[in-house]
XYZ file of C-alpha atoms in Angstrom:
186
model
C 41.926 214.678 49.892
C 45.068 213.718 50.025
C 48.356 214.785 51.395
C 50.514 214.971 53.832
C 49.267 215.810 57.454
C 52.362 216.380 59.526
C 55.724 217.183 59.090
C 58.861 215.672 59.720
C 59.987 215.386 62.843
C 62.456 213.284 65.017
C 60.208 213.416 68.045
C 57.481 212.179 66.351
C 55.444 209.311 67.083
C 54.234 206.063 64.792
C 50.662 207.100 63.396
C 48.563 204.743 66.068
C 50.374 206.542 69.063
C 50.343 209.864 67.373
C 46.212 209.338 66.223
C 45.491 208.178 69.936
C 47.417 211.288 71.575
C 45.289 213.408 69.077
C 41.866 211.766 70.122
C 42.800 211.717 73.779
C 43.755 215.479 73.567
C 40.501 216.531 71.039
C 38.365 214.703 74.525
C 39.900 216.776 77.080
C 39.410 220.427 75.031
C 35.681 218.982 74.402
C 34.888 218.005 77.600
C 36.959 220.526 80.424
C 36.012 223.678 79.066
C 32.277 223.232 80.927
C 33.743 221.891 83.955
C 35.238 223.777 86.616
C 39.060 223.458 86.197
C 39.598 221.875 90.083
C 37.931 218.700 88.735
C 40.156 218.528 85.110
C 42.442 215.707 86.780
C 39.856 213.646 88.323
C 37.496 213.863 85.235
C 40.687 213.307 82.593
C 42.024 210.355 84.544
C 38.297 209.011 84.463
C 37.556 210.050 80.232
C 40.935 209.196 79.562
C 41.989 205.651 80.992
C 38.685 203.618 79.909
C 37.763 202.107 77.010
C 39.222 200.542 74.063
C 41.474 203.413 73.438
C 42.840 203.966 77.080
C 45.200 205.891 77.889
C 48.398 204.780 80.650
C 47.675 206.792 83.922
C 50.972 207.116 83.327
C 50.448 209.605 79.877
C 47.476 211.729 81.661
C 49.362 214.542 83.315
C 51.342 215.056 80.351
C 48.135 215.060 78.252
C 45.993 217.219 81.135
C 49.552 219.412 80.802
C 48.943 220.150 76.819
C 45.162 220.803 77.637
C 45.247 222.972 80.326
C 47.694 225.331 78.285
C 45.502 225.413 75.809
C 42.707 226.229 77.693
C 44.168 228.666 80.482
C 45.819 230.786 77.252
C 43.625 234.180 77.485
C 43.950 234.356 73.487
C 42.238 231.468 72.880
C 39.481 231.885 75.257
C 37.312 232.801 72.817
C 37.257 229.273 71.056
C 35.844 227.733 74.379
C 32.943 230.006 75.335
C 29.829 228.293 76.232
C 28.405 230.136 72.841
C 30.515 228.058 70.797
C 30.007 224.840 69.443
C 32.436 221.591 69.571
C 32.746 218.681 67.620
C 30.699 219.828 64.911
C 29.493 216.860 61.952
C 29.812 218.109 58.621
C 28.559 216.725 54.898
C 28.685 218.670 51.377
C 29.016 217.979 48.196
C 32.409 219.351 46.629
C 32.796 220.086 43.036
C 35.009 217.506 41.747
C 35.667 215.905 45.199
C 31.946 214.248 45.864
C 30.868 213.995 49.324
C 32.674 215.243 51.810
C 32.099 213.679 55.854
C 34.280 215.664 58.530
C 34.086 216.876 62.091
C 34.536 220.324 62.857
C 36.496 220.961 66.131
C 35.132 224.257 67.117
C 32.823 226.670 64.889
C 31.956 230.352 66.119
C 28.869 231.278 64.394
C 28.110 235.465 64.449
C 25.810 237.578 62.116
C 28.621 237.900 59.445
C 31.123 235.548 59.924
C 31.873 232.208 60.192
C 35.146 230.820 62.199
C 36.223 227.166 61.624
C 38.808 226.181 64.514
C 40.965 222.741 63.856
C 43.046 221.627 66.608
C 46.283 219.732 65.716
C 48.169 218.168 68.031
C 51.606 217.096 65.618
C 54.657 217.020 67.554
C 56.466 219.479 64.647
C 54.573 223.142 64.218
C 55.036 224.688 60.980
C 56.415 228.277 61.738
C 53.465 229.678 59.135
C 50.820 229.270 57.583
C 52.153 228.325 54.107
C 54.365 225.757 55.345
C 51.418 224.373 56.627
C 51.183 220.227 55.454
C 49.101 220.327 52.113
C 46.817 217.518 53.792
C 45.566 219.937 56.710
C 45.299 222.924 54.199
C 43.276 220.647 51.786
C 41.374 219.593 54.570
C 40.565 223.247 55.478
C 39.948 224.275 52.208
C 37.188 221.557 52.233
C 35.382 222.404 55.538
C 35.413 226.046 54.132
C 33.314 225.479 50.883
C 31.533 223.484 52.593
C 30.310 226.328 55.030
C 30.085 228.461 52.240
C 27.325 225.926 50.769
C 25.385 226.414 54.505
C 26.501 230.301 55.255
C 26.777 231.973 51.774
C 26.778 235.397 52.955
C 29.041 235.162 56.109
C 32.678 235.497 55.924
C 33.889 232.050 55.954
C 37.510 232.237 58.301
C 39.730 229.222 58.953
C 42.335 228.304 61.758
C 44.714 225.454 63.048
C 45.083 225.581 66.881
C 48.635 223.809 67.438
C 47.990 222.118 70.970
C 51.669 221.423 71.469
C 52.465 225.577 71.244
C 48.773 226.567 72.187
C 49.245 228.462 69.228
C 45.976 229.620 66.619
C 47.231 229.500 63.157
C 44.450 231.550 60.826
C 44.901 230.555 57.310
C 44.504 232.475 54.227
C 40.913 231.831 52.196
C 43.343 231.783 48.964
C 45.710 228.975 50.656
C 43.501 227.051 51.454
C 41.333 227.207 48.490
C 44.348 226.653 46.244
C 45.492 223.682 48.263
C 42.010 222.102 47.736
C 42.030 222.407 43.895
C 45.082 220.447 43.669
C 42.918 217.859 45.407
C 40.865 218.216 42.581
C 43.371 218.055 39.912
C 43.239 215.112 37.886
């Protein structure tokens, strides 16, 4: 789709350390919300320090740190209830984009509306929602027509949960439709 993804920032990380941060921190808000939060350090250090893409034991408590605000912030409760649904696989076709392949973060499902949830982990938070990087509002704009394709006569809503400022961001169905027709434009 195109475009930028973050913004500019002097505490930013290079991509690879900034991508495995992100993965490392999508894991923990998948996994701890259906575990009771006295085992979140034994069961990060565990998820978070094997495989291919291990973390330091080191980085865990800073990364268990980011989680746990996100998930002890009573706003934002309602992204992790046990009636929501995590790490969603999505696939439409887009009208002058072709197939699109994502992952959905979090999707709320109700009788008339549909709530697409995006966490974001970037160092640097935009302050609104239109200074939002055109990448992420593309990318948005794309996981929204797609749900329109599969939920035609639900409200389609979308958001950007900052993980650094446990902060939900809900954007605009016109910015984010915009942003994805200049992916479009020729």
């Amino acid at each position: 789709l195109g475009g930028a993804k973050a913004l500019p920032s002097e505490l930013g990380h290079d991509e690879d350390t900034a991508k495995k941060r992100g993965t490392h921190l999508h894991l923990l808000l998948e996994v701890l919300p259906g575990t009771p939060p006295t085992q979140w350090p034994d069961l990060a250090m565990q998820m978070l320090t094997a495989g291919p893409d291990a973390a330091l034991p080191s980085d865990v408590p800073a990364l268990l740190t980011e989680a746990h605000t996100v998930l002890t912030t009573p706003e934002l409760s309602p992204l992790f209830e046990p009636s929501t649904l995590a790490e969603v696989p999505v696939t439409a076709d887009l009208p002058g984009l072709g197939r699109m392949h994502g992952v959905l973060d979090r999707l709320i499902i109700t009788d008339t509306a549909v709530r697409i949830v995006d966490f974001k982990t970037n160092v640097a938070v935009p302050t609104s929602a239109a200074a939002c990087p055109e990448g992420l509002l593309r990318q948005m704009g794309a996981y929204a027509a797609a749900l329109t394709q599969i939920y035609p006569t639900h409200q389609i809503e979308t958001a950007i949960l900052w993980t650094r400022t446990a902060n939900l961001m809900h954007l605009p169905a016109k910015l984010t439709a915009d942003a994805l027709s200049r992916a479009c434009a020729p």
